[in-house]
PDB file of C-alpha atoms and ligand atoms in Angstrom:
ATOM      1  CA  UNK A  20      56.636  57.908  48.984  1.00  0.00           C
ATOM      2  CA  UNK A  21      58.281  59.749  51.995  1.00  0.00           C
ATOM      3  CA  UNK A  22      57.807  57.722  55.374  1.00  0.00           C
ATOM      4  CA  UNK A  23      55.714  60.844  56.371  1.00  0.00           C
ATOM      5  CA  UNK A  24      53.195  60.293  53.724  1.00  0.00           C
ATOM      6  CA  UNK A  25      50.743  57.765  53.584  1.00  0.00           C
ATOM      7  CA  UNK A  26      48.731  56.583  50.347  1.00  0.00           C
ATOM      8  CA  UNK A  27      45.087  55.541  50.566  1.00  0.00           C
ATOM      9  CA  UNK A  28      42.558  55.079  48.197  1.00  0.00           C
ATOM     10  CA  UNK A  29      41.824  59.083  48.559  1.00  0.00           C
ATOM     11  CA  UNK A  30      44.871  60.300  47.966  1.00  0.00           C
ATOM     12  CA  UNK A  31      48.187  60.523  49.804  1.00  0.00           C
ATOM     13  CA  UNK A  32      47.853  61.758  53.290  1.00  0.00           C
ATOM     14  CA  UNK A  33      50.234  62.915  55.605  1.00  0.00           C
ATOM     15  CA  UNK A  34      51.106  59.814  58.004  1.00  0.00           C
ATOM     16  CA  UNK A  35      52.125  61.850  60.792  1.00  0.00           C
ATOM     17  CA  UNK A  36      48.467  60.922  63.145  1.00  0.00           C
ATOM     18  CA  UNK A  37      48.345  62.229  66.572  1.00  0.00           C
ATOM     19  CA  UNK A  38      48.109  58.519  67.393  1.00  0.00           C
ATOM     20  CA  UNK A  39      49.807  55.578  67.109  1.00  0.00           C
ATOM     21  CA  UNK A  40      48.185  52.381  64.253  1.00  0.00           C
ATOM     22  CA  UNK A  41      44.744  51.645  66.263  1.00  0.00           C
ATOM     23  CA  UNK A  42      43.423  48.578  66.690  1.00  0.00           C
ATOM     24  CA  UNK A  43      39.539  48.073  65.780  1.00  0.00           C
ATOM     25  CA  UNK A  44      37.442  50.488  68.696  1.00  0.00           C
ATOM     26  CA  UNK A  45      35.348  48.195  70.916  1.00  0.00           C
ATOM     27  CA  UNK A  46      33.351  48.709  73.818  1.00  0.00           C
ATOM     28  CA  UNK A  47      36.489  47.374  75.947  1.00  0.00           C
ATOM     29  CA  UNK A  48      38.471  49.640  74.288  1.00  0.00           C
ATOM     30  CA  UNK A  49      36.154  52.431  75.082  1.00  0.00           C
ATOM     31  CA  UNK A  50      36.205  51.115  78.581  1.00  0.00           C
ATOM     32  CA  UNK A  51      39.846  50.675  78.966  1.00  0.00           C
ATOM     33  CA  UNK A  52      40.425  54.376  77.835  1.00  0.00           C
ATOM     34  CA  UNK A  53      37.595  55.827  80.637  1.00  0.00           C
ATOM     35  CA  UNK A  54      39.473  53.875  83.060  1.00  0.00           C
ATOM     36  CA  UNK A  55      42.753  55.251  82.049  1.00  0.00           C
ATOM     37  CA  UNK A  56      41.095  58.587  82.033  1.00  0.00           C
ATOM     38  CA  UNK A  57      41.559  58.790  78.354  1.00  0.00           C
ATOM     39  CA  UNK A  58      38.860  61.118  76.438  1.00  0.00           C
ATOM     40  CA  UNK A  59      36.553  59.433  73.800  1.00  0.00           C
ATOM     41  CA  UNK A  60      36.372  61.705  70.751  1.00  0.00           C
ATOM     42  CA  UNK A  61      33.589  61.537  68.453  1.00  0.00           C
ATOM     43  CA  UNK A  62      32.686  63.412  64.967  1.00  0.00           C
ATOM     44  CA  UNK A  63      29.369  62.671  62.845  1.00  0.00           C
ATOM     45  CA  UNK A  64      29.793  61.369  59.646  1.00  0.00           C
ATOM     46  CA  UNK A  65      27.966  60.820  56.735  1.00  0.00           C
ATOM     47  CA  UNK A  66      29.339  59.890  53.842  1.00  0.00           C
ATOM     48  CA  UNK A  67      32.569  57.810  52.535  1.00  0.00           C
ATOM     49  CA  UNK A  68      35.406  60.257  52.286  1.00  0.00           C
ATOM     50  CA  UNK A  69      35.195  62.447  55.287  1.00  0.00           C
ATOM     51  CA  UNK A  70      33.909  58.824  57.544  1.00  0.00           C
ATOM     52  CA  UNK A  71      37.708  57.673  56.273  1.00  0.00           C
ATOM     53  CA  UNK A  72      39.694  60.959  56.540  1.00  0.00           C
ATOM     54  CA  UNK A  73      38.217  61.151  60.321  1.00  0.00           C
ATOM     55  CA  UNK A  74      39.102  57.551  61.363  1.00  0.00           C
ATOM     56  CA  UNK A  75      42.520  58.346  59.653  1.00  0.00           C
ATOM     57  CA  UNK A  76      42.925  61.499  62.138  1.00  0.00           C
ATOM     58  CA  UNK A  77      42.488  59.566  65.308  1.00  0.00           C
ATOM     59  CA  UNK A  78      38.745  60.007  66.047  1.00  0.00           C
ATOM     60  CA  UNK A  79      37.697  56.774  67.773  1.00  0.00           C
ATOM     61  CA  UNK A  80      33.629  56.750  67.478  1.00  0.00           C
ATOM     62  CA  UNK A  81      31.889  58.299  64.223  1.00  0.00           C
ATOM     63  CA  UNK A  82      28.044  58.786  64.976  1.00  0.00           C
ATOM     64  CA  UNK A  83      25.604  58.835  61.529  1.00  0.00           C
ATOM     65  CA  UNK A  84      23.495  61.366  63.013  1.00  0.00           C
ATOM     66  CA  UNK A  85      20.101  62.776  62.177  1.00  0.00           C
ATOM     67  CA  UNK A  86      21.677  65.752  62.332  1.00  0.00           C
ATOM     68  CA  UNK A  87      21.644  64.662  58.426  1.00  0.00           C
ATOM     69  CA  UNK A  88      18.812  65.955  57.717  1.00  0.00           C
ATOM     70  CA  UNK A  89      19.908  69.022  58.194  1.00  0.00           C
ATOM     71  CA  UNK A  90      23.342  69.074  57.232  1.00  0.00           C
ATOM     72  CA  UNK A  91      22.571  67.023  53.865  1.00  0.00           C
ATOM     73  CA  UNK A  92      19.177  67.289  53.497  1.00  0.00           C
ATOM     74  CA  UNK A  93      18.831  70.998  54.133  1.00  0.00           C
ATOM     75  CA  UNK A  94      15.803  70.260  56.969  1.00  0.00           C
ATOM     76  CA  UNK A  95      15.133  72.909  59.379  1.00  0.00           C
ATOM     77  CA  UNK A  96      15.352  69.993  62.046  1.00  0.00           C
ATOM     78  CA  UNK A  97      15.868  66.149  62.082  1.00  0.00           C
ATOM     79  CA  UNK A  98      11.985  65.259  62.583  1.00  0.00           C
ATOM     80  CA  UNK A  99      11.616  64.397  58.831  1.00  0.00           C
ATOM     81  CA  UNK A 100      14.566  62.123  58.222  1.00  0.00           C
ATOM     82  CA  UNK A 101      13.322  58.698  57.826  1.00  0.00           C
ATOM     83  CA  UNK A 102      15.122  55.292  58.757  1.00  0.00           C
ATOM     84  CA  UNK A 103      15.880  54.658  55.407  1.00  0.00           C
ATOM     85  CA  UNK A 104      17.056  57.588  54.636  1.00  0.00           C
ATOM     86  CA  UNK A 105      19.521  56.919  58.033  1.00  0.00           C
ATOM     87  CA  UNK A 106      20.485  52.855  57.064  1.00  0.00           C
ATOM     88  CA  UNK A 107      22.004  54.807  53.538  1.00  0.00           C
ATOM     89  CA  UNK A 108      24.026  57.115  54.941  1.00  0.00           C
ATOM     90  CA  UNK A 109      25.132  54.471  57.752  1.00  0.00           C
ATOM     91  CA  UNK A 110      26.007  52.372  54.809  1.00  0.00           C
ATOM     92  CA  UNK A 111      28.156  54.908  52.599  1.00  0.00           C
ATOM     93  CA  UNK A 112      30.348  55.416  56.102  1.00  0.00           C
ATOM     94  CA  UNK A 113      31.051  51.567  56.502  1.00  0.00           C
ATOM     95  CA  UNK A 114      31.607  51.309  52.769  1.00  0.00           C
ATOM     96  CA  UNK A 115      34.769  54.370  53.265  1.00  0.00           C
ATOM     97  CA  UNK A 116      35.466  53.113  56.343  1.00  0.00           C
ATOM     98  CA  UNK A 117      35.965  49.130  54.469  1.00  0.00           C
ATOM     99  CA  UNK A 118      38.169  51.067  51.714  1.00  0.00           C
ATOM    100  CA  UNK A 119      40.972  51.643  54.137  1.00  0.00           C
ATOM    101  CA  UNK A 120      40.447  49.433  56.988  1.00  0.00           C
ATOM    102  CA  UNK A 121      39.245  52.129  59.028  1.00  0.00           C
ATOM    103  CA  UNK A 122      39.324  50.874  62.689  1.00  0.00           C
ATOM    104  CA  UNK A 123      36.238  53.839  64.297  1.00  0.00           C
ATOM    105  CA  UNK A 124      33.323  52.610  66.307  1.00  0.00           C
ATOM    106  CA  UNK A 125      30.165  53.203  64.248  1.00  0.00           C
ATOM    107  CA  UNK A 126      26.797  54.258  66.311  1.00  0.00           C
ATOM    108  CA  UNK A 127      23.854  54.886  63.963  1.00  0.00           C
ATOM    109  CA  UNK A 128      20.968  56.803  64.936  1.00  0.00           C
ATOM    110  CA  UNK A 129      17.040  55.284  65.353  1.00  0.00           C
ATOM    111  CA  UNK A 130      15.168  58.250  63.537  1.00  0.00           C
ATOM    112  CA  UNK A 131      11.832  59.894  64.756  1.00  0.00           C
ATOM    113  CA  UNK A 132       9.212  57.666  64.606  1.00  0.00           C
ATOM    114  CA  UNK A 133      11.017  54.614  64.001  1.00  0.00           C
ATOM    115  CA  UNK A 134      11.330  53.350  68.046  1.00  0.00           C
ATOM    116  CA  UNK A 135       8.246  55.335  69.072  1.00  0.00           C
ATOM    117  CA  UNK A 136       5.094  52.951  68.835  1.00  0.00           C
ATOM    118  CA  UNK A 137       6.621  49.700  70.282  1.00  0.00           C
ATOM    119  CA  UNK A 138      10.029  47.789  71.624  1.00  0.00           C
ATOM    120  CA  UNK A 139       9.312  45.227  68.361  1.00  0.00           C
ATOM    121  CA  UNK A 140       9.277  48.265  66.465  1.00  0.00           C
ATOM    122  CA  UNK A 141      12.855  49.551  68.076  1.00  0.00           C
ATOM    123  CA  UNK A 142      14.365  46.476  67.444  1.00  0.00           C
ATOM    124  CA  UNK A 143      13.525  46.104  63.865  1.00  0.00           C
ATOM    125  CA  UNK A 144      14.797  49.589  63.036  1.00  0.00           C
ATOM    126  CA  UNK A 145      17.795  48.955  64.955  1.00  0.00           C
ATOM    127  CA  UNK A 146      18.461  45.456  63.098  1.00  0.00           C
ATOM    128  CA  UNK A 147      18.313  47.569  59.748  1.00  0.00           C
ATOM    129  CA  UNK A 148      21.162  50.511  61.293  1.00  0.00           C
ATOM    130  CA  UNK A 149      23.228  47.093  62.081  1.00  0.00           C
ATOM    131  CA  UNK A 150      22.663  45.385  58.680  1.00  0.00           C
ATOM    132  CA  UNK A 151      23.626  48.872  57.214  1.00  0.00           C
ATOM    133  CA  UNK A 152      26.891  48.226  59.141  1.00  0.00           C
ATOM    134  CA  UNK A 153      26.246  50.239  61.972  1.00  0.00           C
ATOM    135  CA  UNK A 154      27.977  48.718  65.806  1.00  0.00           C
ATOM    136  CA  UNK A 155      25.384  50.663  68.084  1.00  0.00           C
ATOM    137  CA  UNK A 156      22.880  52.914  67.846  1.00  0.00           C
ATOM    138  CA  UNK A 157      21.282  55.426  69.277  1.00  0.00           C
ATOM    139  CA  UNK A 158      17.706  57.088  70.649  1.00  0.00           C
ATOM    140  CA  UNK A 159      16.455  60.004  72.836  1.00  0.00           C
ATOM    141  CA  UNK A 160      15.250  60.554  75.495  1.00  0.00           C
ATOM    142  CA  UNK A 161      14.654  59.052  78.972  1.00  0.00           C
ATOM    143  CA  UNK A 162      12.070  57.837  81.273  1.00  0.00           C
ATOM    144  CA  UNK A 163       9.707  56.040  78.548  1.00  0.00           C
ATOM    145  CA  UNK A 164      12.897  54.939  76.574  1.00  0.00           C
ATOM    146  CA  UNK A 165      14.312  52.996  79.573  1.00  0.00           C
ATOM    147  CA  UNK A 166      12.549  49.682  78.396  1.00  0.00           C
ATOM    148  CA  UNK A 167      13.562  49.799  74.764  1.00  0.00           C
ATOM    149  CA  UNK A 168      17.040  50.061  76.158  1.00  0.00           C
ATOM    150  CA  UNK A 169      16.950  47.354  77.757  1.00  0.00           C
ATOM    151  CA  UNK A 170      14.889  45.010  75.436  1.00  0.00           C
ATOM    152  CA  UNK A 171      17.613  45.718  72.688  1.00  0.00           C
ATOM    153  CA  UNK A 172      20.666  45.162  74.701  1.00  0.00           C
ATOM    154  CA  UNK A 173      19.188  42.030  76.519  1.00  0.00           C
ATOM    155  CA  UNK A 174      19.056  41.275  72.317  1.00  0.00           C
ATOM    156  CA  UNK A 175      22.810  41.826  71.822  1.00  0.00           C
ATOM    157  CA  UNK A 176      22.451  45.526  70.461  1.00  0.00           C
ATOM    158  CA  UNK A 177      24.503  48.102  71.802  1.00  0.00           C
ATOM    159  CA  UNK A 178      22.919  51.154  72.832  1.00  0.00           C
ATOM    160  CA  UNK A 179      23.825  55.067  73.065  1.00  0.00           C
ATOM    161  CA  UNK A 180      21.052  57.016  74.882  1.00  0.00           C
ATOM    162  CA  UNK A 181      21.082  61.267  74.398  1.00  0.00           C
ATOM    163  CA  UNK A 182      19.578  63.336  76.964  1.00  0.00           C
ATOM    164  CA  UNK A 183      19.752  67.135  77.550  1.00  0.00           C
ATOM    165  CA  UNK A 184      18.866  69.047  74.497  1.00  0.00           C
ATOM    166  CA  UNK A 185      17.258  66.370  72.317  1.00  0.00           C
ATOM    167  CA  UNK A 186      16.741  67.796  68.943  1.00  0.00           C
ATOM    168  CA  UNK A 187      13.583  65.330  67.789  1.00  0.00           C
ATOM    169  CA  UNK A 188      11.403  66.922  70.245  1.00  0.00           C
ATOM    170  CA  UNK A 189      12.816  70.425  69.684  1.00  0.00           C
ATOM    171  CA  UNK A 190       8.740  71.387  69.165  1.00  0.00           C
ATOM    172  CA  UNK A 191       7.894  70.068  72.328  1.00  0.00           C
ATOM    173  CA  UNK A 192      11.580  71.579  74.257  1.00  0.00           C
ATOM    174  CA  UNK A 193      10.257  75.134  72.184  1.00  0.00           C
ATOM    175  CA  UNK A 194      13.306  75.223  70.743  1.00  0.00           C
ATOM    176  CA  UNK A 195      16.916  74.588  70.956  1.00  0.00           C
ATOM    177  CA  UNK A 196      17.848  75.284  74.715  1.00  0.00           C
ATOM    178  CA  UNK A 197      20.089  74.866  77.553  1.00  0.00           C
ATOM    179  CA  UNK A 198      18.462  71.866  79.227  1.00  0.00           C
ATOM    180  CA  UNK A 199      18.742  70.560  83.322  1.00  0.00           C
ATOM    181  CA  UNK A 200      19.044  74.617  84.635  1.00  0.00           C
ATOM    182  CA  UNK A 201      16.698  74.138  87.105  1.00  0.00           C
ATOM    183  CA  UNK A 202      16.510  71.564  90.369  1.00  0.00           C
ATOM    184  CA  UNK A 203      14.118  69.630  89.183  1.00  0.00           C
ATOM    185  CA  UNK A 204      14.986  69.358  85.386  1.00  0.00           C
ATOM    186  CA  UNK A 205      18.684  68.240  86.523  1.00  0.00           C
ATOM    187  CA  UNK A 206      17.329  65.989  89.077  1.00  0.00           C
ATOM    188  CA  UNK A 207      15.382  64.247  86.640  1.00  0.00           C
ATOM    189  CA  UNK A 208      17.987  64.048  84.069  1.00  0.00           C
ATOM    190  CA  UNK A 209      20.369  62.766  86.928  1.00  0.00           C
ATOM    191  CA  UNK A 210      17.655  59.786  87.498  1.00  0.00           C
ATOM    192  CA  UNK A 211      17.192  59.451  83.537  1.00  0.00           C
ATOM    193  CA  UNK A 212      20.512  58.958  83.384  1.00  0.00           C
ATOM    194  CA  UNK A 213      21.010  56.307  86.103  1.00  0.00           C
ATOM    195  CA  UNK A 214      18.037  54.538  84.794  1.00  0.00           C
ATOM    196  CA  UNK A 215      19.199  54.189  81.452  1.00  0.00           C
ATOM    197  CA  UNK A 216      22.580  52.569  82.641  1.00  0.00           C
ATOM    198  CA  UNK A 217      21.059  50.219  84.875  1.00  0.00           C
ATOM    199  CA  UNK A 218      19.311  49.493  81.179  1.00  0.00           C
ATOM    200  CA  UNK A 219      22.556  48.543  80.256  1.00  0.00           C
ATOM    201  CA  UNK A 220      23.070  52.182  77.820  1.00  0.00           C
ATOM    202  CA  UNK A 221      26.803  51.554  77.246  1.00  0.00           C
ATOM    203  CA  UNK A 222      27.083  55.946  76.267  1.00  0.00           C
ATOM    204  CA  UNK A 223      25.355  58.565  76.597  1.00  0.00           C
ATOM    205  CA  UNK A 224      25.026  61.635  74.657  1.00  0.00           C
ATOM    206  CA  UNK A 225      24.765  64.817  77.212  1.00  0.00           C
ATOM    207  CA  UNK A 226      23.979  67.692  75.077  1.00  0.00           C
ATOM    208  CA  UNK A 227      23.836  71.230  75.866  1.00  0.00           C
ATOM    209  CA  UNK A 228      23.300  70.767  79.894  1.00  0.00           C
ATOM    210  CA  UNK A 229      25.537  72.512  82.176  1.00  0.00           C
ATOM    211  CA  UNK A 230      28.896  71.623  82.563  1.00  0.00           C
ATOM    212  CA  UNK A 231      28.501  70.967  86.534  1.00  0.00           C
ATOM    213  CA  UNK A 232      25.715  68.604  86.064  1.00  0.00           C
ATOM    214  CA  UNK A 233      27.100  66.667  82.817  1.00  0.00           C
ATOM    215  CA  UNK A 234      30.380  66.351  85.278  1.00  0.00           C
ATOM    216  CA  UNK A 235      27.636  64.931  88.194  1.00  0.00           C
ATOM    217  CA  UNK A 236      26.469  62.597  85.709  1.00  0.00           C
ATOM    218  CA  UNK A 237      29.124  61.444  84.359  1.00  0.00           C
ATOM    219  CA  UNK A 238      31.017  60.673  88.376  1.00  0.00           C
ATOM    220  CA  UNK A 239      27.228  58.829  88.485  1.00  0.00           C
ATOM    221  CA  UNK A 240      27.753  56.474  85.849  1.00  0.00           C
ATOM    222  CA  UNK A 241      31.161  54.351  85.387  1.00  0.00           C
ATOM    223  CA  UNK A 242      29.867  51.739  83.343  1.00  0.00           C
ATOM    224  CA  UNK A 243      28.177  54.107  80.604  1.00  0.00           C
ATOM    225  CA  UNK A 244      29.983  56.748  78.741  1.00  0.00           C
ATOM    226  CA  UNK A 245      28.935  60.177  78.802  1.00  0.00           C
ATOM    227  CA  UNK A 246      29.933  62.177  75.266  1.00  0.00           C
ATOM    228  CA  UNK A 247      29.198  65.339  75.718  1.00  0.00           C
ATOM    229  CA  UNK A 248      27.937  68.326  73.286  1.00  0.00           C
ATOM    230  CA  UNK A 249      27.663  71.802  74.576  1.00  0.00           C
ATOM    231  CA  UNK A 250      28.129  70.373  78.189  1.00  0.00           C
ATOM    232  CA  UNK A 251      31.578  71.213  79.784  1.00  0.00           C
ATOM    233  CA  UNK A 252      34.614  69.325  79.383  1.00  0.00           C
ATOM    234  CA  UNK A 253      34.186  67.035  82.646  1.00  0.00           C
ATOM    235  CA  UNK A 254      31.960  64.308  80.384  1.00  0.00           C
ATOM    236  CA  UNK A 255      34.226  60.665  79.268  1.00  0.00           C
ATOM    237  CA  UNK A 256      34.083  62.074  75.732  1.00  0.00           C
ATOM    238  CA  UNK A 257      33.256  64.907  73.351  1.00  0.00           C
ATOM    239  CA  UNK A 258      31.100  64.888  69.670  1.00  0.00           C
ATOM    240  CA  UNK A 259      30.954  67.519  67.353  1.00  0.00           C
ATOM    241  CA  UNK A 260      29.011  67.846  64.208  1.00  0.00           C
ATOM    242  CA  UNK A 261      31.995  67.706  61.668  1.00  0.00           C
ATOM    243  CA  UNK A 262      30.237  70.431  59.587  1.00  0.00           C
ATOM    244  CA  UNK A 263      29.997  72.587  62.310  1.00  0.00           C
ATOM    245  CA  UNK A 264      34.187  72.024  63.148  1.00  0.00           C
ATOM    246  CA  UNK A 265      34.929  72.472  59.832  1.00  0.00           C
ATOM    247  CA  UNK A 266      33.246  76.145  60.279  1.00  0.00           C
ATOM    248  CA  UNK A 267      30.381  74.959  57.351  1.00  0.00           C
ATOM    249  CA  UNK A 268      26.982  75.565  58.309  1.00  0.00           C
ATOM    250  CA  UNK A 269      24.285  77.091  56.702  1.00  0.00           C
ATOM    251  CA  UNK A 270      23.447  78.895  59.663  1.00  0.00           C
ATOM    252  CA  UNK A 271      24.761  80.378  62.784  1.00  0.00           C
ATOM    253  CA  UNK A 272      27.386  77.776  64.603  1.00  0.00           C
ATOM    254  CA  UNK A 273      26.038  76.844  68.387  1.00  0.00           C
ATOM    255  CA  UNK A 274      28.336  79.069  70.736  1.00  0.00           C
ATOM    256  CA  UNK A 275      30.113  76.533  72.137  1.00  0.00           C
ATOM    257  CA  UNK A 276      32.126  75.189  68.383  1.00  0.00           C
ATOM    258  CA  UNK A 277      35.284  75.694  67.882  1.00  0.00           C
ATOM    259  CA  UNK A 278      36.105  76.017  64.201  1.00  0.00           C
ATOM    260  CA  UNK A 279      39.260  73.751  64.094  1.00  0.00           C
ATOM    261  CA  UNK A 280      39.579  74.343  60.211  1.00  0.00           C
ATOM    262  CA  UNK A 281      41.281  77.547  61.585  1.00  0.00           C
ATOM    263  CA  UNK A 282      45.285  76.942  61.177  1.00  0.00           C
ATOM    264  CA  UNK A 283      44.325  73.979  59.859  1.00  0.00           C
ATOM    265  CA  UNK A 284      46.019  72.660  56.582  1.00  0.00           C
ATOM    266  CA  UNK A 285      43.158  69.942  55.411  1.00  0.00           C
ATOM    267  CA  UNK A 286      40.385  68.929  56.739  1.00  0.00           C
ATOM    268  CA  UNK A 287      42.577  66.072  58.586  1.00  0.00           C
ATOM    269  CA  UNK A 288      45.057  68.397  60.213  1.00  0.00           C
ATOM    270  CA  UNK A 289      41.694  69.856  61.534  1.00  0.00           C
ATOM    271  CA  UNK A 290      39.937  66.900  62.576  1.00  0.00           C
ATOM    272  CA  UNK A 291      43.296  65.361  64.124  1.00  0.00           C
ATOM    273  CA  UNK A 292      43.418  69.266  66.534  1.00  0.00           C
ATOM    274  CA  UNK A 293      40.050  68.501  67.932  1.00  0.00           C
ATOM    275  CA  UNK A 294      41.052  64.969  68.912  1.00  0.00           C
ATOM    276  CA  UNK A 295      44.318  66.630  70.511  1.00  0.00           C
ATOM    277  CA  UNK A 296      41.969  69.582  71.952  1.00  0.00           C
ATOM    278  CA  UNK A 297      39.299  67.193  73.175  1.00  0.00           C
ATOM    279  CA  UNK A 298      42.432  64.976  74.905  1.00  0.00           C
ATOM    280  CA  UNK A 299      44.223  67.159  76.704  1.00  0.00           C
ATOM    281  CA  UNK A 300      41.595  68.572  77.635  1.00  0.00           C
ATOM    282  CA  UNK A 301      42.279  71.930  75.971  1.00  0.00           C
ATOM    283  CA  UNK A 302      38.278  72.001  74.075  1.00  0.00           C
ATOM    284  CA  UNK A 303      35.737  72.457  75.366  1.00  0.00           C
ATOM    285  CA  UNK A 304      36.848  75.255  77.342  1.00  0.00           C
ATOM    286  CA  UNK A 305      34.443  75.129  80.493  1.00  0.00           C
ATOM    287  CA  UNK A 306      34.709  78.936  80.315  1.00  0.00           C
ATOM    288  CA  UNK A 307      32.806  79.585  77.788  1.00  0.00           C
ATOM    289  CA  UNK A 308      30.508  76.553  78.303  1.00  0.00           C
ATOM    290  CA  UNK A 309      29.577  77.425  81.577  1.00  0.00           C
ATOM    291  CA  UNK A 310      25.774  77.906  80.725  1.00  0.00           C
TER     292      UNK A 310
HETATM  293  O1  KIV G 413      22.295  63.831  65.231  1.00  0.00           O
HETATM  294  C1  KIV G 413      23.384  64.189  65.713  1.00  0.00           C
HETATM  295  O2  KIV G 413      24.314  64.576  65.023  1.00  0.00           O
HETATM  296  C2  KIV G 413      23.517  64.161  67.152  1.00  0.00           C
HETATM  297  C3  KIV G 413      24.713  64.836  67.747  1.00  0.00           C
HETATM  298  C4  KIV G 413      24.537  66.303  67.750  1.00  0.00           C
HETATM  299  C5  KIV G 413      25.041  64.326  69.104  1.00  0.00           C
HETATM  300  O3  KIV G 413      22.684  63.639  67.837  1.00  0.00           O
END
């Protein structure tokens, strides 16, 4: 084997990653590199294979989204996928990621319905996305969730909070839209957002809000890392869903994807250009994110 291969249990893949042997991704870690002023990259993930070919391109943090439901399930939105349905998936990424000591940070997300009713509720749907393998998790919304944030990090869980476009309550939202346009929207998401740090939310998911506010949140909250989706490229971090990067969808790809599978060799050569894009800042392009 060359010294510019690399054999894993999936094959041989080239060795050449965009960075150097990682260490296991912590929270510290993920501190360390805001500090520095180094982007967090995310992808989803949801099975074995592609949860090990990401962590082998670099990406630090691999989120088992609902977004499942519709990228596996074939949903028209994430409302129906159920927690078990999440701690499976959650499991089949650890499982790859175990094969070749993958070193990612692994968030699972609380499905609808499963941290609605009550905090004892939250925390015994985020013990199962932990037993499943998962290091954090993650919920919607702000305001009412503000409590359940804290009661499971005062417990020891680590929690990612998503505001902007939150797809569960697309129905209620009336669809999928830009969210914080207006004064008062983007003053209560800036307040949402400062709440849900002082809950001790160690990220935060900022999807498809403009790219001036995300940046205003983000300068708002140094001890909780914004990711964002759709948003600009002023947020600590960046997530894509890896379906929608590798230009498969079954329908129309949100305007602000880039399809890195283009002059990409494999998948890996693809996911390991959006890490590079998404750290030298070169994706998003606040351009053509400007909403
Ligand atoms: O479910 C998901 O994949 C997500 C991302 C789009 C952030 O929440």
């Amino acid at each position: 084997m060359s010294e510019t291969t690399a054999s894993t249990p999936y094959g041989t893949l080239p060795a050449a990653s965009p960075l150097p042997q990682r260490k296991p991704v912590s929270l510290p870690r993920l501190q360390d590199m805001r500090e520095r002023g180094e982007k967090i990259t995310m992808l989803t993930a949801y099975d074995a294979t592609f949860a090990a070919v990401a962590d082998s391109a670099g990406v630090e943090c691999l989120l088992i989204g609902d977004s499942l439901g519709m990228v596996c399930q074939g949903l028209s939105s994430t409302v129906g996928v159920t927690l078990d349905t999440m701690c499976y998936h959650v499991e089949s990424v650890t499982r790859g990621l175990r094969r070749v000591q993958g070193t990612a940070w692994v968030i699972g997300d609380l499905p609808f319905g499963s941290y609605h009713e009550s905090k004892e509720q939250a925390i015994r749907s985020a013990s199962a996305l932990l037993h499943a393998g998962a290091h954090m998790i993650k919920l919607e919304g702000g305001g009412w969730t503000t409590d359940t944030v804290r009661f499971l990090v005062e417990r020891g869980i680590p929690v990612c909070a998503h505001l902007g476009l939150t797809p569960q309550t697309v129905h209620a939202l009336g669809g999928y839209r830009v969210q914080g346009r207006s004064d008062s929207d983007a003053l209560r998401l800036k307040r949402d957002a400062l709440e849900l740090q002082d809950a001790g939310a160690a990220m935060l998911v900022l999807e498809m809000v403009p790219a001036t506010l995300a940046t205003e949140v983000t300068q708002q909250l140094p001890r909780c890392h914004t990711i964002g989706i759709g948003s600009g490229n002023g947020t600590a971090g960046q997530v894509l869903v890896m379906h929608d990067m590798l230009g498969v969808n079954l329908g129309k790809n949100p305007k602000f994807v880039r399809n890195f599978m283009e002059g990409a060799h494999s998948v890996r050569d693809a996911m390991a250009a959006y890490v590079r894009a998404v750290k030298d800042g070169s994706f998003p392009d606040n351009l053509i994110h400007a909403w």
